[in-house]
C-alpha atoms as one frame of an Amber mdcrd trajectory, in Angstrom:
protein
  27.285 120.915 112.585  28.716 118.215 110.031  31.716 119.205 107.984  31.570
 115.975 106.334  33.661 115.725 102.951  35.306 112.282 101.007  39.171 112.705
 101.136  41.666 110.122  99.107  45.525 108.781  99.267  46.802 108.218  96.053
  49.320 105.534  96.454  51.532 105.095  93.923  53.352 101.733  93.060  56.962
 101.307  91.121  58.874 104.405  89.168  62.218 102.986  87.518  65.018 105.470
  86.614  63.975 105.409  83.209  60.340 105.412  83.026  58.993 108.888  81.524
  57.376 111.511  83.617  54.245 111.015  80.784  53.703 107.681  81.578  53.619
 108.069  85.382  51.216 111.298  84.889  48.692 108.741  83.313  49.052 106.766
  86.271  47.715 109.275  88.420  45.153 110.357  86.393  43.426 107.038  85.877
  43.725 107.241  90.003  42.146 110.786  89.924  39.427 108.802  87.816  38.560
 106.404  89.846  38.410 109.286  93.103  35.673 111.615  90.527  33.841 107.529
  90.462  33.963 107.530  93.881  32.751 111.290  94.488  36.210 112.291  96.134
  37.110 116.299  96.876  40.128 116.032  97.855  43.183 113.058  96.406  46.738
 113.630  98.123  49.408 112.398  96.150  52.719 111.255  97.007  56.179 112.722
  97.704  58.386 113.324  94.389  55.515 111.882  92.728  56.472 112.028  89.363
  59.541 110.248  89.050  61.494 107.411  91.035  62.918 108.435  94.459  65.654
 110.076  92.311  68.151 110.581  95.717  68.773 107.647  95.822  71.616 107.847
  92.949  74.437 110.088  92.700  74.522 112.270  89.504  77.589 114.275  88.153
  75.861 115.409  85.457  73.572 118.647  85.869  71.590 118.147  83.001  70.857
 114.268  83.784  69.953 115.749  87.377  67.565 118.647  86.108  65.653 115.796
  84.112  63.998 114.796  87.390  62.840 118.579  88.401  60.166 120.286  87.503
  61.340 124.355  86.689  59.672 127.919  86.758  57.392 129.479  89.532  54.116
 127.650  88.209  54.261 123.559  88.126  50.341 123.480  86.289  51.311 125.031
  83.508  54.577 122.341  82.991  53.731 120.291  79.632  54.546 116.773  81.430
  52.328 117.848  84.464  49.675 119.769  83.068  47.264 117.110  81.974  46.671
 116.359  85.507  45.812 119.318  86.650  43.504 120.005  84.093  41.714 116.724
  84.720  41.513 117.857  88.672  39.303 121.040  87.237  37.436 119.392  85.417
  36.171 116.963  87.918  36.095 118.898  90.682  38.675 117.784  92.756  41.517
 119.579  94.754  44.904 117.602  94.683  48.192 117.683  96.645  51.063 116.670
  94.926  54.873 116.427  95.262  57.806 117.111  93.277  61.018 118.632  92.774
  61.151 121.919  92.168  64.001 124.038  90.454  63.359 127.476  91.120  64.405
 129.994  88.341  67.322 131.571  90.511  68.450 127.616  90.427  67.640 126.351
  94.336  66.775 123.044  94.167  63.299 122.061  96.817  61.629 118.690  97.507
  57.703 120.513  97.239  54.204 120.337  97.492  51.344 122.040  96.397  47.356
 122.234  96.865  45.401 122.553  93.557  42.228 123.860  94.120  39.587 122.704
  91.376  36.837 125.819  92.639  39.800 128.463  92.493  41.039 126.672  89.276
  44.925 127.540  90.591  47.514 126.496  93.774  46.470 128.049  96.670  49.551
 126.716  98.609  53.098 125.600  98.425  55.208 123.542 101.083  58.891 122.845
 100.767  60.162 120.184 102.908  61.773 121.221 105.929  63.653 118.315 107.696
  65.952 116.699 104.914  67.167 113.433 105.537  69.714 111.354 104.762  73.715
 112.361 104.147  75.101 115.265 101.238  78.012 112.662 100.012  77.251 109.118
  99.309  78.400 106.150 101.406  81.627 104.381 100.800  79.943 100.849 100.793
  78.541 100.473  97.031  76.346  98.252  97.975  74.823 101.256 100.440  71.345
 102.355  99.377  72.190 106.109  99.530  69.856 108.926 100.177  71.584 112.007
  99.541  68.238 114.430  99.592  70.528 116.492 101.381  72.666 117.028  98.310
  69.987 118.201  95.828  67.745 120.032  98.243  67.613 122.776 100.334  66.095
 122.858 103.537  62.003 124.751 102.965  61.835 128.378 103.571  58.038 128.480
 103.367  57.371 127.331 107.086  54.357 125.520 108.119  51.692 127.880 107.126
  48.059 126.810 107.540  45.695 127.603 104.989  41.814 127.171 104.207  40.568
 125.357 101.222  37.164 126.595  99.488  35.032 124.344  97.803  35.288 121.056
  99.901  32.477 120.961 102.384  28.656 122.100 101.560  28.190 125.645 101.058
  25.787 126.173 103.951  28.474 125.013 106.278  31.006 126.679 104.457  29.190
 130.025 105.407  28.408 129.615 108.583  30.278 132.002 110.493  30.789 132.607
 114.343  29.176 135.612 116.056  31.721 138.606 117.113  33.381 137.302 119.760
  32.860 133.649 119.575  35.082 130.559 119.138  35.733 130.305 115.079  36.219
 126.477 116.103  34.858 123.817 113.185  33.135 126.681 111.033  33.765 127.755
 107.817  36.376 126.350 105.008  38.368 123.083 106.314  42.180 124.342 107.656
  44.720 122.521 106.149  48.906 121.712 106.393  50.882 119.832 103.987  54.046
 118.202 105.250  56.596 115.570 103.264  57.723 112.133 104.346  60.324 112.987
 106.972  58.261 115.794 108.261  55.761 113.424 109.743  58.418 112.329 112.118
  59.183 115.557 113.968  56.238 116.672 116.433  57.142 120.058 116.215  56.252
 120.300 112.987  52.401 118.852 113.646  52.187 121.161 116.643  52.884 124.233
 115.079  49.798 123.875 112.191  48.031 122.864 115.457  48.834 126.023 117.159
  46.758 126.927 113.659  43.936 125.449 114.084  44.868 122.756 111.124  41.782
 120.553 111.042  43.234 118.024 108.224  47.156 117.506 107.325  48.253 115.864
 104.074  51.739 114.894 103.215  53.853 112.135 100.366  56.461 109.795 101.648
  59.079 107.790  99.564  60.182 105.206 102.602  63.124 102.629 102.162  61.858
  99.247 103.222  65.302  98.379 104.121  67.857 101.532 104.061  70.819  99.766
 107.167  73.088 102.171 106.426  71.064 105.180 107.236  69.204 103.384 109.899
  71.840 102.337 112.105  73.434  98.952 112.980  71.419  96.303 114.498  71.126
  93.439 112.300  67.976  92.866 110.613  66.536  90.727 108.140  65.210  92.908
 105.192  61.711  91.635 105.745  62.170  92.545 109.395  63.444  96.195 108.188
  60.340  96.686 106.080  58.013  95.568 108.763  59.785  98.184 111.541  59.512
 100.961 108.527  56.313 100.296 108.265  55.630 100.295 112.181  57.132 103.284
 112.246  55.597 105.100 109.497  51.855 104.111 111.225  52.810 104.732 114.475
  54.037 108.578 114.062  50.712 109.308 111.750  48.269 108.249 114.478  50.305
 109.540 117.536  50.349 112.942 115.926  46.601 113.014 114.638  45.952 112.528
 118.395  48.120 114.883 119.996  46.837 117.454 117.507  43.803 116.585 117.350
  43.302 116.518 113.276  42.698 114.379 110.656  45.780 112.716 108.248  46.169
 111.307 105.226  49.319 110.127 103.736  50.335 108.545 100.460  52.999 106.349
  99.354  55.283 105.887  96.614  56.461 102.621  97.061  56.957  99.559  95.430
  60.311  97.775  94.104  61.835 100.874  91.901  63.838  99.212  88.826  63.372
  95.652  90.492  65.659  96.413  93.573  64.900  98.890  95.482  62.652  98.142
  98.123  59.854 101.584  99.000  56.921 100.671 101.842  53.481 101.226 101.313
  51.209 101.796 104.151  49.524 104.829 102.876  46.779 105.616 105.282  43.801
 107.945 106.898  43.612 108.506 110.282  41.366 110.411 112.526  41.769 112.726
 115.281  41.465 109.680 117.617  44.292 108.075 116.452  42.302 105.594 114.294
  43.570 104.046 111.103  39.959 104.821 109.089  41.177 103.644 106.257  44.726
 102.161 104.809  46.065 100.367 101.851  45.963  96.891 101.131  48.509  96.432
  98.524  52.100  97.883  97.613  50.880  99.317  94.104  48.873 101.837  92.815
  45.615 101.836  94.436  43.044 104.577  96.021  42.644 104.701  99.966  39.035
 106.175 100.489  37.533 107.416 103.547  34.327 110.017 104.008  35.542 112.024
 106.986  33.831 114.377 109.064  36.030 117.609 110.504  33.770 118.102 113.542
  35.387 114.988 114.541  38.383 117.049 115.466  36.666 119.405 117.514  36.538
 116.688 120.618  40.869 116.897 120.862  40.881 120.606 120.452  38.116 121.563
 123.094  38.586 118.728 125.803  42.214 116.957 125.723  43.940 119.499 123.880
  42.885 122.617 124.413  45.945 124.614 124.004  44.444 127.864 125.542  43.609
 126.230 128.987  46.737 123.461 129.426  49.763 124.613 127.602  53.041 125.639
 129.639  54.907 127.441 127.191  57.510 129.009 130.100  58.732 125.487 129.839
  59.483 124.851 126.633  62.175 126.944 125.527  65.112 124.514 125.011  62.574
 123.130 121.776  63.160 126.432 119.860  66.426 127.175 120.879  68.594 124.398
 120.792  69.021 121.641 117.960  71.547 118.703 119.440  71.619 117.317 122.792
  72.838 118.461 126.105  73.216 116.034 128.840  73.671 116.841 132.517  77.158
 116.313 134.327  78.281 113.369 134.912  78.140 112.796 138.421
């Protein structure tokens, strides 16, 4: 049975350091305009959204800091941010969208959240689990820092899957399995939410898969050109850019396949205050692997693609059926151990 349903990146061009939280609300509502134009039920939104990749500086100031958080349990209700959220009601449409969060006990989290328009309310938070980056800033000044590690704290929400009402037809949304059958493709699409660095750690895709997560969403902020954090090998910035965005492609549609799910991913990219360099490459992708749909430019613009969850069902029954192939008395070491061990040297 079709689960069909039109999905959306929001990409999102240049944020300077100055540029008010107001303005760059706008900016993603005129995109959330275009996706109700385009009959869209779900837009995903990038990572720290709402102002410029902020970790990239280093702030002594608390106050200056806070500026680029967003603070109290419920992010709808914030003045700067609740425009948008009202405009996702009234239209219809769910969004993800990332920010900072301060929590009221003061922990500082690079989050997430899924806005359900039928539920009028979140119906999920993420906080982003695999920080990047270094907690002090480089020596070099002329080092592109990313110090996410400094005004973050690793999530403590785990990858929890979660169904979202309202986004496929409601005869399909009610069809239900008998007693004892396979609850495979029915019902409410299963969803995950990630951020940017996420999307580069498997274990993070197979656990929602171990779900049943049909669809994963997730917001990057990607240096085009970051040598300091990437390692040593000379490189031309252009090059840089063009392995970033390799990179960034290559770990979206690997994943989709191995888990057999859909992706979409959005961008904030752009040249942030005229000199520092974010990729684009915000993109759909199937449960194939296939790039459905992607973007074409390295501003604000709308990636569109009508997908179809039974899609997924192909992965999760033949290739990747977890219950039949899986050897989980062999992989141990994943959970237990974080750096490497190598054997003896002989």
């Amino acid at each position: 049975m079709a689960r069909k349903l039109t999905v959306a990146a929001a990409q999102v061009g240049a944020v300077n350091k100055d540029t008010a939280k107001q303005e760059v609300v706008q900016r993603l509502i005129k995109l959330l305009h275009e996706a109700a134009s385009k009959k869209v039920k779900l837009v995903v939104f990038p990572e720290i959204a709402l102002t410029t990749f902020f970790p990239r500086h280093l702030f002594t100031k608390q106050e200056e800091l806070d500026h680029f958080f967003e603070h109290g349990e419920d992010v709808t209700q914030s003045p700067d941010v609740k425009p948008l959220f009202d405009e996702a009601k009234s239209h219809g449409i769910d969004i993800t969208l990332g920010y900072a969060e301060r929590t009221p006990e003061g922990n500082g989290y690079n989050t997430c959240v899924h806005y359900s328009a039928s539920e009028g309310k979140v119906i999920s938070k993420y906080r982003k689990v695999h920080l990047p980056g270094t907690k002090e800033p480089f020596e070099d000044p002329k080092a592109i820092n990313q110090l996410e590690k400094r005004y973050f704290e690793p999530g403590n929400l785990g990858f929890e899957a979660y169904r979202a009402p309202g986004l496929v037809a409601d005869a399909v949304k009610k069809a239900s399995a008998k007693e004892g059958e396979s609850t495979l493709g029915k019902g409410d699409p299963i969803l995950g939410m990630m951020i940017c660095n996420d999307r580069r750690w498997p274990e993070a895709w197979r656990v929602y898969a171990l779900k049943g997560v049909e669809l994963i969403t997730y917001g990057f902020n990607t240096g085009g050109n970051m040598a300091h954090l990437w390692g040593s090998k000379p490189m031309s910035p252009e090059a840089a850019t063009q392995e970033a965005l390799f990179h960034s492609k290559l770990v979206q549609q690997a994943n989709s396949y191995m888990n057999a799910c859909f992706s979409i991913s959005a961008a904030r990219c752009g040249l942030d205050d005229g000199k520092y360099d974010l990729i684009a490459g915000s993109a759909i992708v199937s449960p194939e692997g296939h790039v459905i749909s992607e973007a074409k430019t390295s501003g604000d613009e709308l990636v569109v693609a009508e997908i179809d969850l039974e899609d997924c069902r192909q992965g999760k029954e033949k290739t990747f059926d977890f219950a039949r192939h899986r050897r989980i008395e062999t992989y141990g070491l994943v959970s237990e151990q974080t750096g490497v061990v190598e054997p003896d040297l002989l």
